[in-house]
Every structure is written in structure tokens, then in C-alpha cells.
Amino acid sequence: ETDAELAGEMSGHFFFKERWFGFDDGLYAAARLLEILAQREAAPDEVLAELPEPVATPELKVPVADGTPHALVAMLVDAAQSPESPYTGGRLSTIDGLRVDFADGWGLVRASNTTPVLVLRFEGNDEAALARIQALFRSQLQTVLGDTPLGF
């Protein structure tokens, strides 16, 4: 969709644009990384040093009533797409839950497909960005969850 050379998930799943379509394989990913690094003139540690080092949370889970996660996410999506959206300046994606990308980080809330929880992840260029994005999502979650403890 974005013509990316490589796509991945925090769970460790990696997909390459070429030569290996449709599924992922850890050994193949490692071999391709070695191949890509070998083709560069810079040493591997120099190449890897160019990668950004954002601050990220682990996967956070907020337990909710059974049968409600998808409905709660739908409410959050509706609020985010309203004219009074609290996510001003962010780019919304609703492919799987609600993800909002900002210039300095992103936040995601989605419904688990296997358990009655909301799954959240956050990343920021620095601690201040991470805290700001988490606070924004926290305030929106409290509007639909009330007194439910969020744990972040």
C-alpha cells in the first residue's frame, strides 16, 4: 500500500516487498538484513546508528466488559472524526482501531479480537512527546470508560 521495502509489527512479524510475498519468516528476515547490510559501503554499526531511537511503550491492555471492545473503539473513532476532534494536527488511520500519527510520535487504540481488552501502544520522539500523546488518548478513553482504571 505504501510501497515500503520492509514492513513489520512489534510482535516480530516482518514482510519484504520483493522475493518473499504473502507471509513472514524470521530466518529469511535475518538473512535479508545481512544481505542488505553487506551491500552497503558503511559498516553495519554505522548504518544502524542512523536509525532513530524513539521512546515507546510496551503493549498496554485495558480490560473492558466482555463484548464491548469493538463498540468502544467505534465510539473513539467517531469522536476522532468529528469536527471537534481532539487530535488536531494528527493524521488518523482507522484500519485497525484508531491510530493517530503526529510529527513527533503516534498513539494507537484497538480492540483485541481474542479477549475483552483494549490494546494500546504509544511512541514519541522523546519523553515529552510520548507523555503528551498518552495524555491525549487517556483523556479520550476516560470519556468512554468512565472510572475504569487505565494503567498508563
Short mmCIF file of N, CA and C in Angstrom, two decimals:
data_model
loop_
_atom_site.label_atom_id
_atom_site.label_comp_id
_atom_site.label_asym_id
_atom_site.label_seq_id
_atom_site.Cartn_x
_atom_site.Cartn_y
_atom_site.Cartn_z
N GLU A 1 0.82 -1.20 0.00
CA GLU A 1 0.00 0.00 0.00
C GLU A 1 0.86 1.26 0.00
N THR A 2 1.96 1.26 0.72
CA THR A 2 2.81 2.45 0.79
C THR A 2 4.09 2.29 -0.02
N ASP A 3 4.26 1.15 -0.68
CA ASP A 3 5.44 0.84 -1.48
C ASP A 3 6.69 0.74 -0.59
N ALA A 4 6.49 0.37 0.66
CA ALA A 4 7.61 0.22 1.60
C ALA A 4 8.44 -1.01 1.23
N GLU A 5 9.74 -0.92 1.43
CA GLU A 5 10.63 -2.05 1.19
C GLU A 5 10.44 -3.14 2.24
N LEU A 6 10.12 -2.71 3.46
CA LEU A 6 10.01 -3.62 4.58
C LEU A 6 8.87 -3.15 5.47
N ALA A 7 8.08 -4.10 5.95
CA ALA A 7 7.02 -3.78 6.91
C ALA A 7 7.18 -4.72 8.10
N GLY A 8 6.78 -4.28 9.26
CA GLY A 8 6.92 -5.13 10.43
C GLY A 8 5.94 -4.76 11.51
N GLU A 9 5.79 -5.69 12.44
CA GLU A 9 4.95 -5.48 13.61
C GLU A 9 5.82 -5.63 14.85
N MET A 10 5.35 -5.05 15.93
CA MET A 10 6.09 -5.15 17.18
C MET A 10 6.18 -6.61 17.65
N SER A 11 5.31 -7.45 17.15
CA SER A 11 5.31 -8.86 17.54
C SER A 11 6.44 -9.64 16.87
N GLY A 12 7.16 -8.99 15.96
CA GLY A 12 8.29 -9.65 15.31
C GLY A 12 7.99 -10.16 13.92
N HIS A 13 6.83 -9.86 13.38
CA HIS A 13 6.50 -10.28 12.02
C HIS A 13 7.05 -9.25 11.03
N PHE A 14 7.79 -9.72 10.02
CA PHE A 14 8.37 -8.86 9.01
C PHE A 14 7.99 -9.33 7.63
N PHE A 15 7.71 -8.40 6.75
CA PHE A 15 7.34 -8.70 5.37
C PHE A 15 8.21 -7.87 4.44
N PHE A 16 8.74 -8.50 3.41
CA PHE A 16 9.57 -7.82 2.44
C PHE A 16 8.79 -7.56 1.16
N LYS A 17 9.12 -6.44 0.51
CA LYS A 17 8.44 -6.05 -0.72
C LYS A 17 8.73 -7.02 -1.86
N GLU A 18 9.89 -7.57 -1.89
CA GLU A 18 10.29 -8.40 -3.03
C GLU A 18 10.75 -9.78 -2.59
N ARG A 19 10.63 -10.73 -3.45
CA ARG A 19 11.18 -12.07 -3.33
C ARG A 19 10.59 -12.93 -2.22
N TRP A 20 9.60 -12.49 -1.49
CA TRP A 20 9.06 -13.31 -0.40
C TRP A 20 7.67 -12.79 -0.03
N PHE A 21 6.70 -13.05 -0.87
CA PHE A 21 5.37 -12.46 -0.71
C PHE A 21 4.45 -13.31 0.16
N GLY A 22 3.57 -12.66 0.87
CA GLY A 22 2.45 -13.33 1.49
C GLY A 22 2.60 -13.77 2.92
N PHE A 23 3.80 -13.97 3.40
CA PHE A 23 3.96 -14.39 4.78
C PHE A 23 5.35 -14.00 5.25
N ASP A 24 5.59 -14.22 6.52
CA ASP A 24 6.88 -13.80 7.08
C ASP A 24 7.64 -15.01 7.60
N ASP A 25 8.94 -14.82 7.77
CA ASP A 25 9.81 -15.90 8.22
C ASP A 25 11.01 -15.26 8.91
N GLY A 26 11.24 -15.60 10.16
CA GLY A 26 12.32 -14.99 10.93
C GLY A 26 13.69 -15.23 10.36
N LEU A 27 13.97 -16.44 9.92
CA LEU A 27 15.29 -16.72 9.34
C LEU A 27 15.48 -15.96 8.04
N TYR A 28 14.44 -15.89 7.23
CA TYR A 28 14.54 -15.14 5.99
C TYR A 28 14.78 -13.66 6.27
N ALA A 29 14.08 -13.12 7.26
CA ALA A 29 14.27 -11.71 7.62
C ALA A 29 15.72 -11.44 8.05
N ALA A 30 16.28 -12.34 8.85
CA ALA A 30 17.67 -12.18 9.29
C ALA A 30 18.62 -12.25 8.10
N ALA A 31 18.40 -13.21 7.20
CA ALA A 31 19.26 -13.35 6.03
C ALA A 31 19.16 -12.11 5.13
N ARG A 32 17.96 -11.60 4.95
CA ARG A 32 17.79 -10.40 4.11
C ARG A 32 18.46 -9.18 4.75
N LEU A 33 18.37 -9.05 6.07
CA LEU A 33 19.05 -7.94 6.75
C LEU A 33 20.55 -8.03 6.52
N LEU A 34 21.12 -9.22 6.67
CA LEU A 34 22.55 -9.40 6.42
C LEU A 34 22.90 -9.07 4.97
N GLU A 35 22.05 -9.48 4.04
CA GLU A 35 22.27 -9.17 2.63
C GLU A 35 22.27 -7.66 2.38
N ILE A 36 21.29 -6.97 2.94
CA ILE A 36 21.18 -5.52 2.76
C ILE A 36 22.39 -4.82 3.37
N LEU A 37 22.79 -5.23 4.57
CA LEU A 37 23.95 -4.61 5.21
C LEU A 37 25.23 -4.88 4.43
N ALA A 38 25.35 -6.06 3.86
CA ALA A 38 26.55 -6.41 3.08
C ALA A 38 26.67 -5.57 1.82
N GLN A 39 25.55 -5.09 1.29
CA GLN A 39 25.57 -4.29 0.07
C GLN A 39 25.90 -2.83 0.32
N ARG A 40 25.89 -2.42 1.56
CA ARG A 40 26.19 -1.03 1.90
C ARG A 40 27.69 -0.85 2.06
N GLU A 41 28.17 0.33 1.74
CA GLU A 41 29.59 0.61 1.92
C GLU A 41 29.92 0.91 3.38
N ALA A 42 28.97 1.46 4.10
CA ALA A 42 29.19 1.77 5.51
C ALA A 42 29.15 0.48 6.33
N ALA A 43 29.84 0.51 7.45
CA ALA A 43 29.85 -0.63 8.36
C ALA A 43 28.45 -0.80 8.96
N PRO A 44 28.06 -2.03 9.31
CA PRO A 44 26.72 -2.25 9.87
C PRO A 44 26.41 -1.36 11.07
N ASP A 45 27.38 -1.15 11.97
CA ASP A 45 27.08 -0.30 13.13
C ASP A 45 26.82 1.14 12.72
N GLU A 46 27.44 1.61 11.64
CA GLU A 46 27.18 2.96 11.14
C GLU A 46 25.78 3.05 10.53
N VAL A 47 25.39 2.03 9.79
CA VAL A 47 24.06 2.01 9.19
C VAL A 47 23.00 2.00 10.28
N LEU A 48 23.16 1.13 11.25
CA LEU A 48 22.18 1.02 12.32
C LEU A 48 22.15 2.26 13.22
N ALA A 49 23.27 2.96 13.33
CA ALA A 49 23.32 4.18 14.14
C ALA A 49 22.47 5.29 13.52
N GLU A 50 22.17 5.19 12.23
CA GLU A 50 21.34 6.19 11.55
C GLU A 50 19.86 6.07 11.91
N LEU A 51 19.47 4.94 12.46
CA LEU A 51 18.06 4.73 12.79
C LEU A 51 17.66 5.59 13.99
N PRO A 52 16.45 6.13 13.96
CA PRO A 52 16.01 6.93 15.11
C PRO A 52 15.83 6.05 16.35
N GLU A 53 15.90 6.67 17.51
CA GLU A 53 15.71 5.96 18.77
C GLU A 53 14.54 6.57 19.53
N PRO A 54 13.32 6.30 19.09
CA PRO A 54 12.17 6.87 19.78
C PRO A 54 11.93 6.19 21.12
N VAL A 55 11.06 6.80 21.91
CA VAL A 55 10.66 6.26 23.20
C VAL A 55 9.29 5.61 22.98
N ALA A 56 9.14 4.36 23.37
CA ALA A 56 7.89 3.65 23.12
C ALA A 56 7.43 2.88 24.35
N THR A 57 6.14 2.66 24.41
CA THR A 57 5.58 1.84 25.48
C THR A 57 5.54 0.39 25.01
N PRO A 58 5.44 -0.53 25.94
CA PRO A 58 5.10 -1.90 25.55
C PRO A 58 3.62 -1.91 25.17
N GLU A 59 3.14 -3.05 24.78
CA GLU A 59 1.71 -3.20 24.51
C GLU A 59 0.97 -3.06 25.84
N LEU A 60 0.03 -2.14 25.89
CA LEU A 60 -0.76 -1.90 27.10
C LEU A 60 -2.15 -2.47 26.89
N LYS A 61 -2.71 -3.12 27.91
CA LYS A 61 -4.04 -3.72 27.79
C LYS A 61 -4.95 -3.18 28.88
N VAL A 62 -6.11 -2.70 28.46
CA VAL A 62 -7.11 -2.19 29.39
C VAL A 62 -8.31 -3.13 29.35
N PRO A 63 -8.55 -3.87 30.43
CA PRO A 63 -9.71 -4.77 30.46
C PRO A 63 -11.02 -3.98 30.40
N VAL A 64 -11.97 -4.50 29.62
CA VAL A 64 -13.29 -3.89 29.50
C VAL A 64 -14.33 -5.01 29.56
N ALA A 65 -15.59 -4.63 29.63
CA ALA A 65 -16.66 -5.63 29.69
C ALA A 65 -16.65 -6.50 28.44
N ASP A 66 -16.91 -7.76 28.63
CA ASP A 66 -16.95 -8.71 27.52
C ASP A 66 -17.94 -8.23 26.46
N GLY A 67 -17.53 -8.27 25.21
CA GLY A 67 -18.39 -7.87 24.11
C GLY A 67 -18.39 -6.40 23.78
N THR A 68 -17.60 -5.61 24.53
CA THR A 68 -17.63 -4.15 24.31
C THR A 68 -16.41 -3.56 23.61
N PRO A 69 -15.27 -4.25 23.48
CA PRO A 69 -14.09 -3.58 22.94
C PRO A 69 -14.31 -2.91 21.58
N HIS A 70 -14.93 -3.61 20.65
CA HIS A 70 -15.13 -3.03 19.31
C HIS A 70 -16.07 -1.83 19.35
N ALA A 71 -17.11 -1.90 20.17
CA ALA A 71 -18.04 -0.78 20.29
C ALA A 71 -17.35 0.44 20.90
N LEU A 72 -16.49 0.22 21.88
CA LEU A 72 -15.76 1.33 22.50
C LEU A 72 -14.81 1.98 21.50
N VAL A 73 -14.13 1.18 20.72
CA VAL A 73 -13.22 1.74 19.71
C VAL A 73 -14.02 2.52 18.67
N ALA A 74 -15.18 2.02 18.30
CA ALA A 74 -16.03 2.74 17.33
C ALA A 74 -16.41 4.11 17.87
N MET A 75 -16.69 4.20 19.17
CA MET A 75 -17.01 5.50 19.78
C MET A 75 -15.80 6.44 19.71
N LEU A 76 -14.61 5.90 19.97
CA LEU A 76 -13.40 6.72 19.91
C LEU A 76 -13.14 7.20 18.48
N VAL A 77 -13.37 6.33 17.51
CA VAL A 77 -13.19 6.70 16.11
C VAL A 77 -14.18 7.81 15.72
N ASP A 78 -15.43 7.65 16.14
CA ASP A 78 -16.44 8.67 15.83
C ASP A 78 -16.03 10.03 16.39
N ALA A 79 -15.55 10.05 17.63
CA ALA A 79 -15.13 11.31 18.24
C ALA A 79 -13.92 11.90 17.50
N ALA A 80 -13.01 11.03 17.09
CA ALA A 80 -11.81 11.50 16.40
C ALA A 80 -12.13 12.08 15.03
N GLN A 81 -13.19 11.58 14.39
CA GLN A 81 -13.56 12.04 13.05
C GLN A 81 -14.55 13.19 13.08
N SER A 82 -14.95 13.62 14.26
CA SER A 82 -15.92 14.71 14.38
C SER A 82 -15.23 16.05 14.14
N PRO A 83 -16.02 17.08 13.85
CA PRO A 83 -15.42 18.42 13.66
C PRO A 83 -14.68 18.92 14.90
N GLU A 84 -15.07 18.43 16.08
CA GLU A 84 -14.42 18.83 17.33
C GLU A 84 -13.32 17.85 17.73
N SER A 85 -12.71 17.19 16.78
CA SER A 85 -11.71 16.17 17.06
C SER A 85 -10.61 16.69 17.99
N PRO A 86 -10.28 15.92 19.01
CA PRO A 86 -9.21 16.34 19.92
C PRO A 86 -7.82 16.10 19.32
N TYR A 87 -7.75 15.43 18.17
CA TYR A 87 -6.47 15.04 17.59
C TYR A 87 -6.02 16.02 16.50
N THR A 88 -6.23 17.30 16.72
CA THR A 88 -5.85 18.33 15.77
C THR A 88 -4.37 18.21 15.43
N GLY A 89 -4.08 18.25 14.15
CA GLY A 89 -2.69 18.16 13.71
C GLY A 89 -2.21 16.74 13.51
N GLY A 90 -3.05 15.76 13.84
CA GLY A 90 -2.67 14.37 13.66
C GLY A 90 -3.31 13.77 12.43
N ARG A 91 -2.69 12.75 11.89
CA ARG A 91 -3.24 12.02 10.75
C ARG A 91 -3.90 10.76 11.28
N LEU A 92 -5.19 10.60 11.01
CA LEU A 92 -5.95 9.48 11.53
C LEU A 92 -5.89 8.28 10.59
N SER A 93 -5.79 7.10 11.19
CA SER A 93 -5.93 5.85 10.45
C SER A 93 -6.89 4.98 11.25
N THR A 94 -7.89 4.43 10.56
CA THR A 94 -8.88 3.60 11.24
C THR A 94 -8.91 2.19 10.65
N ILE A 95 -7.80 1.75 10.10
CA ILE A 95 -7.72 0.41 9.52
C ILE A 95 -7.95 -0.65 10.58
N ASP A 96 -7.32 -0.50 11.75
CA ASP A 96 -7.49 -1.45 12.85
C ASP A 96 -7.53 -0.66 14.14
N GLY A 97 -8.70 -0.16 14.48
CA GLY A 97 -8.82 0.68 15.66
C GLY A 97 -8.62 2.13 15.29
N LEU A 98 -7.98 2.88 16.16
CA LEU A 98 -7.69 4.29 15.92
C LEU A 98 -6.21 4.53 16.15
N ARG A 99 -5.53 4.91 15.11
CA ARG A 99 -4.13 5.31 15.20
C ARG A 99 -4.06 6.76 14.78
N VAL A 100 -3.31 7.55 15.56
CA VAL A 100 -3.12 8.96 15.22
C VAL A 100 -1.62 9.20 15.16
N ASP A 101 -1.16 9.64 13.99
CA ASP A 101 0.25 9.96 13.77
C ASP A 101 0.45 11.46 13.86
N PHE A 102 1.39 11.85 14.70
CA PHE A 102 1.78 13.25 14.83
C PHE A 102 3.21 13.40 14.30
N ALA A 103 3.67 14.61 14.15
CA ALA A 103 5.04 14.84 13.67
C ALA A 103 6.07 14.26 14.63
N ASP A 104 5.71 14.14 15.91
CA ASP A 104 6.68 13.69 16.92
C ASP A 104 6.31 12.37 17.58
N GLY A 105 5.40 11.60 16.98
CA GLY A 105 5.05 10.31 17.56
C GLY A 105 3.67 9.86 17.15
N TRP A 106 3.18 8.80 17.79
CA TRP A 106 1.87 8.27 17.46
C TRP A 106 1.28 7.52 18.64
N GLY A 107 -0.05 7.33 18.55
CA GLY A 107 -0.77 6.54 19.53
C GLY A 107 -1.75 5.63 18.82
N LEU A 108 -2.03 4.49 19.41
CA LEU A 108 -2.95 3.51 18.82
C LEU A 108 -3.80 2.90 19.91
N VAL A 109 -5.09 2.79 19.65
CA VAL A 109 -6.00 2.02 20.49
C VAL A 109 -6.81 1.13 19.55
N ARG A 110 -6.87 -0.16 19.88
CA ARG A 110 -7.60 -1.11 19.06
C ARG A 110 -8.25 -2.15 19.97
N ALA A 111 -9.26 -2.79 19.44
CA ALA A 111 -9.94 -3.85 20.19
C ALA A 111 -9.22 -5.16 19.94
N SER A 112 -8.99 -5.91 21.00
CA SER A 112 -8.45 -7.26 20.84
C SER A 112 -9.51 -8.12 20.18
N ASN A 113 -9.07 -9.00 19.30
CA ASN A 113 -10.01 -9.92 18.66
C ASN A 113 -10.18 -11.22 19.44
N THR A 114 -9.39 -11.37 20.52
CA THR A 114 -9.43 -12.64 21.25
C THR A 114 -9.85 -12.51 22.71
N THR A 115 -9.70 -11.33 23.28
CA THR A 115 -10.03 -11.14 24.70
C THR A 115 -10.74 -9.79 24.87
N PRO A 116 -11.49 -9.60 25.95
CA PRO A 116 -12.19 -8.33 26.16
C PRO A 116 -11.25 -7.25 26.72
N VAL A 117 -10.36 -6.78 25.88
CA VAL A 117 -9.43 -5.71 26.27
C VAL A 117 -9.27 -4.73 25.12
N LEU A 118 -8.90 -3.51 25.49
CA LEU A 118 -8.41 -2.54 24.52
C LEU A 118 -6.90 -2.63 24.54
N VAL A 119 -6.29 -2.65 23.37
CA VAL A 119 -4.84 -2.75 23.26
C VAL A 119 -4.33 -1.38 22.82
N LEU A 120 -3.32 -0.88 23.55
CA LEU A 120 -2.78 0.44 23.25
C LEU A 120 -1.26 0.38 23.09
N ARG A 121 -0.75 1.25 22.25
CA ARG A 121 0.70 1.43 22.08
C ARG A 121 0.93 2.90 21.82
N PHE A 122 2.08 3.37 22.28
CA PHE A 122 2.44 4.77 22.08
C PHE A 122 3.93 4.88 21.76
N GLU A 123 4.26 5.86 20.95
CA GLU A 123 5.67 6.13 20.63
C GLU A 123 5.84 7.63 20.44
N GLY A 124 6.96 8.15 20.93
CA GLY A 124 7.28 9.56 20.76
C GLY A 124 8.75 9.74 20.45
N ASN A 125 9.06 10.86 19.83
CA ASN A 125 10.46 11.15 19.55
C ASN A 125 11.26 11.34 20.83
N ASP A 126 10.57 11.73 21.91
CA ASP A 126 11.21 11.91 23.21
C ASP A 126 10.16 11.70 24.29
N GLU A 127 10.58 11.76 25.54
CA GLU A 127 9.67 11.52 26.67
C GLU A 127 8.51 12.52 26.69
N ALA A 128 8.79 13.78 26.37
CA ALA A 128 7.74 14.80 26.39
C ALA A 128 6.67 14.51 25.35
N ALA A 129 7.07 14.13 24.16
CA ALA A 129 6.10 13.80 23.11
C ALA A 129 5.29 12.58 23.51
N LEU A 130 5.95 11.57 24.04
CA LEU A 130 5.25 10.36 24.48
C LEU A 130 4.22 10.70 25.55
N ALA A 131 4.59 11.49 26.53
CA ALA A 131 3.66 11.86 27.61
C ALA A 131 2.48 12.66 27.07
N ARG A 132 2.72 13.57 26.14
CA ARG A 132 1.64 14.38 25.57
C ARG A 132 0.65 13.50 24.81
N ILE A 133 1.15 12.57 24.00
CA ILE A 133 0.28 11.71 23.20
C ILE A 133 -0.51 10.77 24.11
N GLN A 134 0.14 10.21 25.12
CA GLN A 134 -0.57 9.34 26.07
C GLN A 134 -1.65 10.11 26.80
N ALA A 135 -1.37 11.34 27.21
CA ALA A 135 -2.36 12.13 27.94
C ALA A 135 -3.58 12.42 27.05
N LEU A 136 -3.36 12.68 25.79
CA LEU A 136 -4.45 12.93 24.86
C LEU A 136 -5.34 11.70 24.72
N PHE A 137 -4.73 10.54 24.51
CA PHE A 137 -5.51 9.30 24.42
C PHE A 137 -6.19 8.98 25.75
N ARG A 138 -5.48 9.19 26.87
CA ARG A 138 -6.07 8.91 28.19
C ARG A 138 -7.34 9.73 28.38
N SER A 139 -7.30 11.02 28.04
CA SER A 139 -8.48 11.86 28.24
C SER A 139 -9.65 11.38 27.38
N GLN A 140 -9.39 10.93 26.17
CA GLN A 140 -10.46 10.43 25.31
C GLN A 140 -11.00 9.09 25.80
N LEU A 141 -10.11 8.24 26.27
CA LEU A 141 -10.55 6.95 26.81
C LEU A 141 -11.43 7.14 28.04
N GLN A 142 -11.09 8.10 28.89
CA GLN A 142 -11.88 8.33 30.10
C GLN A 142 -13.29 8.76 29.76
N THR A 143 -13.48 9.42 28.61
CA THR A 143 -14.84 9.83 28.24
C THR A 143 -15.72 8.63 27.91
N VAL A 144 -15.15 7.53 27.42
CA VAL A 144 -15.97 6.35 27.10
C VAL A 144 -15.88 5.27 28.17
N LEU A 145 -14.84 5.30 29.01
CA LEU A 145 -14.66 4.25 30.03
C LEU A 145 -15.00 4.69 31.44
N GLY A 146 -15.19 5.98 31.63
CA GLY A 146 -15.51 6.47 32.96
C GLY A 146 -14.39 6.22 33.94
N ASP A 147 -14.71 5.52 35.04
CA ASP A 147 -13.74 5.29 36.11
C ASP A 147 -12.89 4.04 35.92
N THR A 148 -13.00 3.39 34.79
CA THR A 148 -12.20 2.19 34.55
C THR A 148 -10.72 2.54 34.65
N PRO A 149 -9.94 1.83 35.49
CA PRO A 149 -8.51 2.13 35.59
C PRO A 149 -7.81 1.85 34.26
N LEU A 150 -6.98 2.77 33.81
CA LEU A 150 -6.32 2.62 32.53
C LEU A 150 -4.92 2.00 32.65
N GLY A 151 -4.25 2.24 33.74
CA GLY A 151 -2.94 1.61 33.94
C GLY A 151 -1.81 2.24 33.15
N PHE A 152 -2.02 3.43 32.61
CA PHE A 152 -0.91 4.14 31.95
C PHE A 152 -1.07 5.62 32.15
#
